[in-house]
Amino acid sequence: MKKLISISLALFVTAIILAGCGSGSDSNETVKVGLNGSGVPIWEKVKELAAEEGIELELVEFSDYVRPNLALADGDIDLNAFQTVSYFDAFIEERNLDLEPIAATLIAPMGIYSDKYERVDEIPDGASVALPKEATNMGRALLLLEKAGLIGLPEGFDGNGSIEKVQENPKNLKFEPVVAAQTPRVLPDVAISVINNGVAVEAGFNPVNDSIFVEDDTATPYINIIAAQSSEAGNETYQKIVDIYQTEEVAQHIREVYDDSLIPTFVELEEIGW
């Protein structure tokens, strides 16, 4: 009888130990997220909220826009969050990578700025327009000018910019392509300048408040995303991270930390072509 009690007690203790090990494993799941520096303040907040759900986030910083996707494809990180869907689509096609978005996050809006005019309808005929000369930046700038009603582009314009793509120019605007970093500095010399978000912020502008026309969440190719390996797109833990990111608490954090220069944009993946 004593032997049976001893065996039963041993089995009971073993079961408790195994149960304890199992629950510890579930509550300490670690997910590596690849970022560039500008995204870290957002993900520090997400990390804090994820910890409350038993998910540990390890934030891995990259200094370029190439390695985060390669690291994700190689399995060195689990997710990344640093790029627009436009950049992502071109990159995975060029590199033949099996990755896909699992969520939309925000847009860093490009804007039209002026020292001389307060509205785009004030811009006179023959005015000079500075815009970034790099192909992808110029394409984005041309789309913004079209949305502002200043030019017309061909139907199906693919976003790869060149001045020759301008199909309608009713005000006979004169386009002056410059290096993106120089677009704020030429403001005194032109009627308007189209300036990337990061460049504008570095120059002391608030893109939402200081521009005379700005992108909104309809600029779908330029919405930023969270990406994963395609085989892991439905991973339950990753979807929990998406749910955490897309809360009003995180949206408010983004607005406060970036002084409304970034726009939380939690649209469905179908709206960005996925």
CSV table of C-alpha atoms in Angstrom, one decimal:
chain,number,residue,atom,x,y,z
A,1,MET,CA,0.0,0.0,0.0
A,2,LYS,CA,2.8,2.4,0.9
A,3,LYS,CA,4.5,1.6,-2.4
A,4,LEU,CA,1.3,2.5,-4.3
A,5,ILE,CA,1.0,5.8,-2.5
A,6,SER,CA,4.6,6.6,-3.2
A,7,ILE,CA,4.2,5.9,-6.9
A,8,SER,CA,1.0,7.9,-7.1
A,9,LEU,CA,2.7,10.8,-5.3
A,10,ALA,CA,5.7,10.7,-7.7
A,11,LEU,CA,3.3,10.7,-10.7
A,12,PHE,CA,1.4,13.6,-9.3
A,13,VAL,CA,4.6,15.7,-8.8
A,14,THR,CA,5.8,14.8,-12.3
A,15,ALA,CA,2.5,16.0,-13.8
A,16,ILE,CA,2.8,19.3,-11.9
A,17,ILE,CA,6.3,19.9,-13.1
A,18,LEU,CA,5.4,19.1,-16.8
A,19,ALA,CA,2.4,21.3,-16.6
A,20,GLY,CA,4.5,24.1,-15.2
A,21,CYS,CA,7.1,23.7,-18.0
A,22,GLY,CA,4.4,23.8,-20.6
A,23,SER,CA,2.7,26.9,-19.4
A,24,GLY,CA,6.1,28.7,-19.0
A,25,SER,CA,6.9,27.9,-22.7
A,26,ASP,CA,3.6,29.4,-23.9
A,27,SER,CA,4.0,32.6,-21.9
A,28,ASN,CA,7.5,33.3,-23.0
A,29,GLU,CA,7.2,33.1,-26.8
A,30,THR,CA,9.8,35.4,-28.5
A,31,VAL,CA,9.2,37.0,-31.9
A,32,LYS,CA,12.1,38.9,-33.6
A,33,VAL,CA,10.9,42.0,-35.5
A,34,GLY,CA,13.2,43.8,-38.0
A,35,LEU,CA,13.0,47.6,-38.0
A,36,ASN,CA,14.9,50.7,-39.0
A,37,GLY,CA,15.5,53.3,-36.4
A,38,SER,CA,12.5,55.5,-37.1
A,39,GLY,CA,10.1,52.7,-36.2
A,40,VAL,CA,11.6,51.8,-32.9
A,41,PRO,CA,9.5,54.2,-30.7
A,42,ILE,CA,6.3,52.6,-32.1
A,43,TRP,CA,7.5,49.1,-31.5
A,44,GLU,CA,8.7,49.8,-28.0
A,45,LYS,CA,5.0,50.5,-27.3
A,46,VAL,CA,3.8,47.4,-29.1
A,47,LYS,CA,6.5,45.4,-27.2
A,48,GLU,CA,5.1,46.6,-23.9
A,49,LEU,CA,1.5,45.7,-24.8
A,50,ALA,CA,2.6,42.3,-26.3
A,51,ALA,CA,4.4,41.4,-23.0
A,52,GLU,CA,1.0,41.7,-21.3
A,53,GLU,CA,-0.3,39.0,-23.7
A,54,GLY,CA,2.7,36.7,-23.0
A,55,ILE,CA,4.6,37.5,-26.2
A,56,GLU,CA,8.1,38.8,-26.0
A,57,LEU,CA,9.3,41.0,-28.9
A,58,GLU,CA,12.9,41.3,-29.7
A,59,LEU,CA,13.5,44.4,-31.8
A,60,VAL,CA,16.3,44.0,-34.4
A,61,GLU,CA,17.5,47.3,-35.9
A,62,PHE,CA,18.8,47.6,-39.5
A,63,SER,CA,20.5,50.6,-41.0
A,64,ASP,CA,19.5,49.9,-44.6
A,65,TYR,CA,16.4,48.8,-46.6
A,66,VAL,CA,17.8,45.6,-48.1
A,67,ARG,CA,18.8,43.4,-45.2
A,68,PRO,CA,15.5,43.4,-43.4
A,69,ASN,CA,13.8,41.5,-46.2
A,70,LEU,CA,16.7,39.2,-46.8
A,71,ALA,CA,16.9,38.4,-43.0
A,72,LEU,CA,13.2,37.7,-43.0
A,73,ALA,CA,13.5,35.3,-46.0
A,74,ASP,CA,16.5,33.5,-44.3
A,75,GLY,CA,14.5,33.1,-41.0
A,76,ASP,CA,16.9,35.3,-39.0
A,77,ILE,CA,13.9,37.4,-38.0
A,78,ASP,CA,10.2,36.5,-37.8
A,79,LEU,CA,8.6,39.8,-39.0
A,80,ASN,CA,9.7,43.1,-40.3
A,81,ALA,CA,8.1,46.5,-40.3
A,82,PHE,CA,9.9,49.3,-42.2
A,83,GLN,CA,8.7,49.6,-45.8
A,84,THR,CA,5.9,50.6,-48.1
A,85,VAL,CA,3.9,48.0,-49.9
A,86,SER,CA,5.2,49.5,-53.2
A,87,TYR,CA,8.8,49.0,-52.2
A,88,PHE,CA,8.0,45.5,-50.8
A,89,ASP,CA,6.2,44.3,-54.0
A,90,ALA,CA,9.1,45.4,-56.2
A,91,PHE,CA,11.8,43.9,-53.9
A,92,ILE,CA,10.2,40.5,-53.5
A,93,GLU,CA,9.6,40.3,-57.3
A,94,GLU,CA,13.2,41.3,-58.1
A,95,ARG,CA,14.7,38.9,-55.4
A,96,ASN,CA,12.1,36.1,-55.9
A,97,LEU,CA,11.3,36.0,-52.1
A,98,ASP,CA,8.4,34.1,-50.6
A,99,LEU,CA,7.2,36.9,-48.3
A,100,GLU,CA,3.9,38.6,-47.8
A,101,PRO,CA,2.3,41.4,-45.9
A,102,ILE,CA,0.2,40.5,-42.8
A,103,ALA,CA,-1.0,44.0,-41.9
A,104,ALA,CA,-1.1,47.6,-42.9
A,105,THR,CA,0.4,50.0,-40.3
A,106,LEU,CA,0.8,53.7,-41.3
A,107,ILE,CA,1.6,56.2,-44.0
A,108,ALA,CA,4.5,58.7,-43.8
A,109,PRO,CA,2.8,61.3,-46.1
A,110,MET,CA,4.6,63.2,-48.8
A,111,GLY,CA,3.5,66.8,-49.1
A,112,ILE,CA,3.5,69.9,-51.3
A,113,TYR,CA,5.1,72.9,-49.6
A,114,SER,CA,5.3,76.6,-50.4
A,115,ASP,CA,6.8,79.8,-49.0
A,116,LYS,CA,4.6,81.8,-51.3
A,117,TYR,CA,1.1,80.2,-51.5
A,118,GLU,CA,-1.3,78.7,-49.0
A,119,ARG,CA,-3.4,76.7,-51.4
A,120,VAL,CA,-2.7,74.8,-54.5
A,121,ASP,CA,-5.4,76.7,-56.4
A,122,GLU,CA,-3.3,79.9,-55.9
A,123,ILE,CA,-0.4,78.5,-57.9
A,124,PRO,CA,-0.1,80.6,-61.1
A,125,ASP,CA,0.5,79.5,-64.7
A,126,GLY,CA,4.2,78.9,-65.5
A,127,ALA,CA,5.1,78.3,-61.8
A,128,SER,CA,8.3,76.4,-61.0
A,129,VAL,CA,7.9,73.0,-59.2
A,130,ALA,CA,10.7,71.3,-57.4
A,131,LEU,CA,10.4,67.5,-57.0
A,132,PRO,CA,12.7,64.7,-56.0
A,133,LYS,CA,14.6,63.4,-59.1
A,134,GLU,CA,14.9,59.7,-57.9
A,135,ALA,CA,12.5,57.6,-60.0
A,136,THR,CA,10.4,56.2,-57.2
A,137,ASN,CA,10.3,59.4,-55.3
A,138,MET,CA,9.4,61.4,-58.5
A,139,GLY,CA,6.7,58.9,-59.4
A,140,ARG,CA,5.1,59.4,-55.9
A,141,ALA,CA,5.5,63.2,-56.3
A,142,LEU,CA,3.8,63.2,-59.7
A,143,LEU,CA,0.9,61.2,-58.3
A,144,LEU,CA,0.5,63.7,-55.5
A,145,LEU,CA,0.5,66.6,-58.0
A,146,GLU,CA,-2.2,64.8,-59.9
A,147,LYS,CA,-4.3,64.3,-56.8
A,148,ALA,CA,-3.9,68.0,-56.1
A,149,GLY,CA,-5.4,68.7,-59.6
A,150,LEU,CA,-2.2,70.2,-61.0
A,151,ILE,CA,-1.3,67.7,-63.7
A,152,GLY,CA,-2.7,64.6,-65.4
A,153,LEU,CA,-0.9,61.2,-65.8
A,154,PRO,CA,-1.5,58.3,-68.1
A,155,GLU,CA,-4.1,55.7,-67.1
A,156,GLY,CA,-2.3,52.9,-65.3
A,157,PHE,CA,0.7,55.0,-64.4
A,158,ASP,CA,3.0,52.5,-62.6
A,159,GLY,CA,4.6,55.0,-60.2
A,160,ASN,CA,8.0,55.1,-61.9
A,161,GLY,CA,8.5,58.8,-62.4
A,162,SER,CA,9.9,60.9,-65.2
A,163,ILE,CA,8.8,64.3,-66.4
A,164,GLU,CA,7.9,62.8,-69.7
A,165,LYS,CA,5.1,60.8,-68.0
A,166,VAL,CA,3.2,64.1,-67.4
A,167,GLN,CA,0.3,63.9,-69.9
A,168,GLU,CA,-1.7,67.0,-68.9
A,169,ASN,CA,-0.1,70.2,-67.7
A,170,PRO,CA,-2.9,72.9,-67.9
A,171,LYS,CA,-0.9,75.5,-65.9
A,172,ASN,CA,2.3,74.9,-67.9
A,173,LEU,CA,4.2,74.2,-64.7
A,174,LYS,CA,8.0,74.1,-65.0
A,175,PHE,CA,9.4,71.0,-63.3
A,176,GLU,CA,12.8,71.2,-61.6
A,177,PRO,CA,14.1,67.7,-60.4
A,178,VAL,CA,16.5,67.9,-57.5
A,179,VAL,CA,18.0,65.4,-55.1
A,180,ALA,CA,15.4,64.6,-52.5
A,181,ALA,CA,17.4,65.9,-49.6
A,182,GLN,CA,17.6,69.3,-51.3
A,183,THR,CA,13.8,69.8,-51.8
A,184,PRO,CA,13.3,71.9,-48.7
A,185,ARG,CA,16.3,74.1,-49.4
A,186,VAL,CA,15.1,75.2,-52.8
A,187,LEU,CA,11.7,76.5,-51.4
A,188,PRO,CA,12.7,80.2,-51.7
A,189,ASP,CA,13.5,79.7,-55.4
A,190,VAL,CA,10.3,77.9,-56.6
A,191,ALA,CA,6.5,78.2,-56.2
A,192,ILE,CA,6.1,74.8,-54.6
A,193,SER,CA,8.4,71.9,-53.6
A,194,VAL,CA,7.3,68.3,-53.2
A,195,ILE,CA,9.1,66.9,-50.1
A,196,ASN,CA,9.3,63.4,-48.7
A,197,ASN,CA,8.1,62.9,-45.1
A,198,GLY,CA,11.4,62.1,-43.5
A,199,VAL,CA,13.2,65.0,-45.4
A,200,ALA,CA,10.4,67.4,-44.3
A,201,VAL,CA,10.6,66.4,-40.7
A,202,GLU,CA,14.4,66.8,-40.7
A,203,ALA,CA,14.0,70.3,-42.1
A,204,GLY,CA,11.7,71.2,-39.2
A,205,PHE,CA,8.3,70.8,-41.0
A,206,ASN,CA,5.3,68.9,-39.8
A,207,PRO,CA,4.0,67.3,-42.9
A,208,VAL,CA,0.4,67.3,-42.0
A,209,ASN,CA,0.3,70.9,-40.6
A,210,ASP,CA,2.9,72.7,-42.7
A,211,SER,CA,2.2,71.4,-46.2
A,212,ILE,CA,-0.4,73.0,-48.5
A,213,PHE,CA,-1.4,69.6,-49.8
A,214,VAL,CA,-0.6,66.2,-48.3
A,215,GLU,CA,-1.1,62.5,-49.0
A,216,ASP,CA,-3.8,60.8,-47.0
A,217,ASP,CA,-4.6,57.1,-46.5
A,218,THR,CA,-5.9,56.8,-50.1
A,219,ALA,CA,-2.2,56.8,-51.2
A,220,THR,CA,-2.3,53.0,-51.0
A,221,PRO,CA,1.0,52.1,-52.7
A,222,TYR,CA,2.8,54.1,-50.0
A,223,ILE,CA,1.1,52.5,-46.9
A,224,ASN,CA,3.6,50.7,-44.7
A,225,ILE,CA,3.3,47.1,-43.8
A,226,ILE,CA,4.3,44.3,-41.4
A,227,ALA,CA,5.7,41.4,-43.4
A,228,ALA,CA,6.3,37.7,-42.7
A,229,GLN,CA,7.3,34.6,-44.6
A,230,SER,CA,4.3,33.5,-46.7
A,231,SER,CA,4.2,30.1,-44.9
A,232,GLU,CA,3.8,31.9,-41.6
A,233,ALA,CA,1.3,34.6,-42.6
A,234,GLY,CA,-1.5,32.9,-40.7
A,235,ASN,CA,0.6,32.3,-37.5
A,236,GLU,CA,-1.7,33.0,-34.5
A,237,THR,CA,1.0,34.8,-32.5
A,238,TYR,CA,1.8,37.1,-35.4
A,239,GLN,CA,-1.9,37.8,-35.8
A,240,LYS,CA,-2.1,38.7,-32.1
A,241,ILE,CA,0.8,41.2,-32.7
A,242,VAL,CA,-1.2,42.7,-35.6
A,243,ASP,CA,-4.2,43.1,-33.4
A,244,ILE,CA,-2.1,44.8,-30.7
A,245,TYR,CA,-0.5,47.2,-33.3
A,246,GLN,CA,-3.9,48.1,-34.8
A,247,THR,CA,-5.4,49.3,-31.5
A,248,GLU,CA,-6.4,52.9,-30.8
A,249,GLU,CA,-3.8,52.9,-28.0
A,250,VAL,CA,-1.0,52.4,-30.5
A,251,ALA,CA,-2.5,54.7,-33.0
A,252,GLN,CA,-2.6,57.5,-30.4
A,253,HIS,CA,1.0,56.7,-29.4
A,254,ILE,CA,2.0,57.2,-33.1
A,255,ARG,CA,0.2,60.5,-33.3
A,256,GLU,CA,1.8,61.8,-30.1
A,257,VAL,CA,5.4,60.6,-30.6
A,258,TYR,CA,5.5,61.8,-34.2
A,259,ASP,CA,3.5,65.0,-33.6
A,260,ASP,CA,0.9,63.8,-36.2
A,261,SER,CA,3.5,63.6,-39.0
A,262,LEU,CA,2.7,59.9,-39.4
A,263,ILE,CA,-0.9,58.7,-40.1
A,264,PRO,CA,-2.0,55.3,-38.6
A,265,THR,CA,-3.6,53.5,-41.5
A,266,PHE,CA,-5.2,50.2,-40.5
A,267,VAL,CA,-6.7,49.2,-43.8
A,268,GLU,CA,-7.5,45.7,-45.0
A,269,LEU,CA,-4.7,44.0,-47.1
A,270,GLU,CA,-7.1,43.8,-50.1
A,271,GLU,CA,-7.0,47.6,-50.2
A,272,ILE,CA,-3.2,47.5,-50.8
A,273,GLY,CA,-3.4,44.8,-53.5
A,274,TRP,CA,-3.0,41.7,-51.4
